[in-house]
């Protein structure tokens, strides 16, 4: 995919009304600090369109990125660990739920999981919740550059088993550092549109 334009078009906070978009939406979910913003930047060949931070919980809004004036990437707030109150995290959860339940243009949900760790209870809850809402989440195992090549097969198997994925459920691996996996993810996105 050739990226001619990519702009942050809409930012929705806890009390915001979600936009009524007329273009396809592709959402990115995952726990805090799993690499959602880094993945979006990597896919778009941008250094800092989506703000990244080593501090978990940087993305506290739903961010709509208009890509080529033809579709949206939707960066959802991270769940799980973040240096905010439990009450604030619950509000984020409700905001994510409201988006996933009400978006009329959502066609694809990527769920990002850190390849170095077994999925957390929150990851499993999110995966099950996405499935129960009629979507087939596509897993992106992030931080690929942080493990040895010999560990990839074992770690992806652990993720598949922990989430209860079927053998034909789709999983990609991705490194924000090397961009490994980028072309495969783009090919899949294009096939879905």
CSV table of C-alpha atoms in Angstrom, one decimal:
chain,number,residue,atom,x,y,z
A,1,UNK,CA,0.0,0.0,0.0
A,2,UNK,CA,1.3,3.4,-1.0
A,3,UNK,CA,0.6,5.9,1.8
A,4,UNK,CA,-0.1,9.3,0.2
A,5,UNK,CA,-1.6,10.9,3.3
A,6,UNK,CA,-2.1,10.0,6.9
A,7,UNK,CA,-3.6,12.5,9.4
A,8,UNK,CA,-4.9,12.3,12.9
A,9,UNK,CA,-8.5,13.4,12.1
A,10,UNK,CA,-10.6,12.8,15.2
A,11,UNK,CA,-9.7,12.3,18.9
A,12,UNK,CA,-12.5,11.0,21.1
A,13,UNK,CA,-12.3,11.2,24.9
A,14,UNK,CA,-14.5,9.5,27.5
A,15,UNK,CA,-17.4,11.9,27.0
A,16,UNK,CA,-17.0,12.5,23.2
A,17,UNK,CA,-19.5,11.5,20.6
A,18,UNK,CA,-18.0,8.9,18.3
A,19,UNK,CA,-17.8,10.2,14.7
A,20,UNK,CA,-20.2,8.8,12.0
A,21,UNK,CA,-17.6,7.9,9.5
A,22,UNK,CA,-18.4,6.9,5.9
A,23,UNK,CA,-15.1,5.1,5.4
A,24,UNK,CA,-14.0,1.6,6.6
A,25,UNK,CA,-12.4,1.5,10.1
A,26,UNK,CA,-9.6,-0.9,11.2
A,27,UNK,CA,-9.1,-0.9,15.0
A,28,UNK,CA,-6.0,-1.7,17.0
A,29,UNK,CA,-6.5,-3.0,20.6
A,30,UNK,CA,-4.1,-4.2,23.2
A,31,UNK,CA,-2.8,-3.7,26.6
A,32,UNK,CA,-0.9,-0.6,27.6
A,33,UNK,CA,2.6,-0.4,26.1
A,34,UNK,CA,2.2,-3.4,23.8
A,35,UNK,CA,3.1,-1.2,20.8
A,36,UNK,CA,-0.2,-0.1,19.1
A,37,UNK,CA,1.1,3.4,18.3
A,38,UNK,CA,4.5,2.0,17.2
A,39,UNK,CA,2.7,-0.5,14.9
A,40,UNK,CA,0.5,2.3,13.4
A,41,UNK,CA,3.6,4.5,12.8
A,42,UNK,CA,5.4,1.5,11.3
A,43,UNK,CA,2.6,0.6,8.9
A,44,UNK,CA,2.3,4.2,7.8
A,45,UNK,CA,6.1,4.8,7.5
A,46,UNK,CA,5.8,7.7,9.9
A,47,UNK,CA,8.1,8.3,12.9
A,48,UNK,CA,5.6,10.0,15.2
A,49,UNK,CA,2.1,10.3,13.8
A,50,UNK,CA,0.8,8.2,16.6
A,51,UNK,CA,2.4,9.4,19.9
A,52,UNK,CA,4.5,6.7,21.5
A,53,UNK,CA,5.9,6.6,25.0
A,54,UNK,CA,7.8,4.2,27.3
A,55,UNK,CA,5.2,5.1,29.9
A,56,UNK,CA,2.2,2.7,29.8
A,57,UNK,CA,-1.2,4.4,29.2
A,58,UNK,CA,-0.1,7.2,26.9
A,59,UNK,CA,-3.0,6.7,24.6
A,60,UNK,CA,-6.1,7.7,26.6
A,61,UNK,CA,-8.4,8.6,23.8
A,62,UNK,CA,-9.7,6.8,20.7
A,63,UNK,CA,-7.7,8.3,17.8
A,64,UNK,CA,-9.0,8.1,14.2
A,65,UNK,CA,-6.2,8.3,11.6
A,66,UNK,CA,-7.5,9.1,8.1
A,67,UNK,CA,-5.4,7.1,5.6
A,68,UNK,CA,-5.3,8.2,1.9
A,69,UNK,CA,-8.8,9.7,2.4
A,70,UNK,CA,-10.1,6.2,2.0
A,71,UNK,CA,-10.1,4.4,5.4
A,72,UNK,CA,-9.3,4.9,9.1
A,73,UNK,CA,-6.9,3.3,11.5
A,74,UNK,CA,-8.5,3.5,15.0
A,75,UNK,CA,-6.0,3.5,17.9
A,76,UNK,CA,-7.8,2.4,21.0
A,77,UNK,CA,-6.6,3.2,24.6
A,78,UNK,CA,-4.5,0.4,26.1
A,79,UNK,CA,-6.1,-1.7,28.8
A,80,UNK,CA,-4.5,-3.3,31.9
A,81,UNK,CA,-1.5,-1.7,33.6
A,82,UNK,CA,-1.4,2.1,33.4
A,83,UNK,CA,-0.5,4.7,35.9
A,84,UNK,CA,-4.0,5.9,36.3
A,85,UNK,CA,-6.8,5.1,38.8
A,86,UNK,CA,-9.0,2.0,38.6
A,87,UNK,CA,-11.9,4.4,38.0
A,88,UNK,CA,-10.2,6.0,35.0
A,89,UNK,CA,-9.3,2.5,33.5
A,90,UNK,CA,-13.0,1.5,33.9
A,91,UNK,CA,-14.0,4.6,31.9
A,92,UNK,CA,-11.5,3.7,29.2
A,93,UNK,CA,-13.0,0.1,29.1
A,94,UNK,CA,-16.4,1.6,28.7
A,95,UNK,CA,-15.2,3.9,25.9
A,96,UNK,CA,-13.6,1.0,24.0
A,97,UNK,CA,-16.7,-1.1,24.5
A,98,UNK,CA,-18.9,1.7,23.2
A,99,UNK,CA,-16.7,2.1,20.1
A,100,UNK,CA,-16.7,-1.6,19.3
A,101,UNK,CA,-20.4,-1.9,19.9
A,102,UNK,CA,-21.4,1.2,17.9
A,103,UNK,CA,-19.1,1.6,15.0
A,104,UNK,CA,-21.0,0.9,11.8
A,105,UNK,CA,-17.8,0.9,9.6
A,106,UNK,CA,-15.5,-1.4,11.7
A,107,UNK,CA,-14.4,-4.3,9.5
A,108,UNK,CA,-11.3,-5.5,11.2
A,109,UNK,CA,-9.9,-5.6,14.8
A,110,UNK,CA,-6.2,-6.3,15.4
A,111,UNK,CA,-5.4,-7.4,18.9
A,112,UNK,CA,-1.8,-6.9,19.8
A,113,UNK,CA,0.0,-9.3,22.2
A,114,UNK,CA,3.6,-9.0,23.4
A,115,UNK,CA,5.3,-12.1,21.9
A,116,UNK,CA,7.6,-12.3,24.9
A,117,UNK,CA,4.8,-13.1,27.4
A,118,UNK,CA,1.8,-15.4,27.7
A,119,UNK,CA,-1.4,-13.5,27.2
A,120,UNK,CA,-2.7,-11.9,30.4
A,121,UNK,CA,-6.2,-12.4,31.8
A,122,UNK,CA,-7.0,-9.0,30.3
A,123,UNK,CA,-5.8,-10.1,26.9
A,124,UNK,CA,-8.0,-13.2,27.1
A,125,UNK,CA,-11.0,-11.2,28.2
A,126,UNK,CA,-10.5,-8.7,25.3
A,127,UNK,CA,-10.1,-11.6,22.8
A,128,UNK,CA,-13.2,-13.3,24.0
A,129,UNK,CA,-15.2,-10.1,24.1
A,130,UNK,CA,-14.2,-9.2,20.5
A,131,UNK,CA,-15.3,-12.7,19.4
A,132,UNK,CA,-18.6,-12.5,21.3
A,133,UNK,CA,-19.3,-9.2,19.5
A,134,UNK,CA,-19.1,-10.9,16.1
A,135,UNK,CA,-15.5,-10.1,15.0
A,136,UNK,CA,-12.6,-12.5,14.3
A,137,UNK,CA,-9.7,-10.7,16.0
A,138,UNK,CA,-6.4,-10.9,14.1
A,139,UNK,CA,-3.5,-11.3,16.5
A,140,UNK,CA,-0.3,-9.3,16.0
A,141,UNK,CA,2.5,-10.6,18.2
A,142,UNK,CA,4.6,-7.5,18.8
A,143,UNK,CA,8.2,-6.9,19.9
A,144,UNK,CA,9.5,-9.6,17.6
A,145,UNK,CA,13.0,-8.1,17.7
A,146,UNK,CA,13.1,-8.8,21.5
A,147,UNK,CA,13.3,-12.6,21.1
A,148,UNK,CA,15.6,-15.0,19.3
A,149,UNK,CA,14.4,-16.5,16.0
A,150,UNK,CA,14.4,-19.9,17.6
A,151,UNK,CA,11.8,-18.8,20.1
A,152,UNK,CA,9.2,-17.5,17.6
A,153,UNK,CA,7.4,-20.8,16.9
A,154,UNK,CA,7.2,-21.7,20.6
A,155,UNK,CA,6.0,-18.2,21.7
A,156,UNK,CA,3.3,-17.9,19.0
A,157,UNK,CA,2.1,-21.4,20.0
A,158,UNK,CA,1.8,-20.3,23.6
A,159,UNK,CA,-0.3,-17.3,22.5
A,160,UNK,CA,-2.5,-19.4,20.3
A,161,UNK,CA,-3.1,-21.9,23.1
A,162,UNK,CA,-3.7,-19.3,25.8
A,163,UNK,CA,-6.3,-17.5,23.7
A,164,UNK,CA,-8.0,-20.7,22.5
A,165,UNK,CA,-7.3,-19.8,18.9
A,166,UNK,CA,-8.2,-22.2,16.1
A,167,UNK,CA,-5.5,-23.4,13.8
A,168,UNK,CA,-6.8,-21.3,10.9
A,169,UNK,CA,-7.2,-18.1,13.0
A,170,UNK,CA,-4.7,-15.5,11.8
A,171,UNK,CA,-1.7,-14.3,13.6
A,172,UNK,CA,1.1,-12.0,12.4
A,173,UNK,CA,4.4,-11.2,14.1
A,174,UNK,CA,5.8,-7.6,14.0
A,175,UNK,CA,8.8,-5.6,15.0
A,176,UNK,CA,8.5,-1.9,15.2
A,177,UNK,CA,12.4,-1.7,15.1
A,178,UNK,CA,13.0,-3.8,11.9
A,179,UNK,CA,9.4,-3.5,10.4
A,180,UNK,CA,9.4,-7.3,10.0
A,181,UNK,CA,5.8,-8.4,9.4
A,182,UNK,CA,4.8,-5.0,7.9
A,183,UNK,CA,4.2,-6.3,4.3
A,184,UNK,CA,2.2,-9.3,5.5
A,185,UNK,CA,-0.1,-7.2,7.6
A,186,UNK,CA,-0.6,-4.7,4.7
A,187,UNK,CA,-1.4,-7.6,2.3
A,188,UNK,CA,-4.0,-8.9,4.8
A,189,UNK,CA,-5.5,-5.4,5.3
A,190,UNK,CA,-5.8,-4.9,1.5
A,191,UNK,CA,-7.4,-8.3,1.1
A,192,UNK,CA,-10.1,-7.3,3.6
A,193,UNK,CA,-10.9,-4.1,1.8
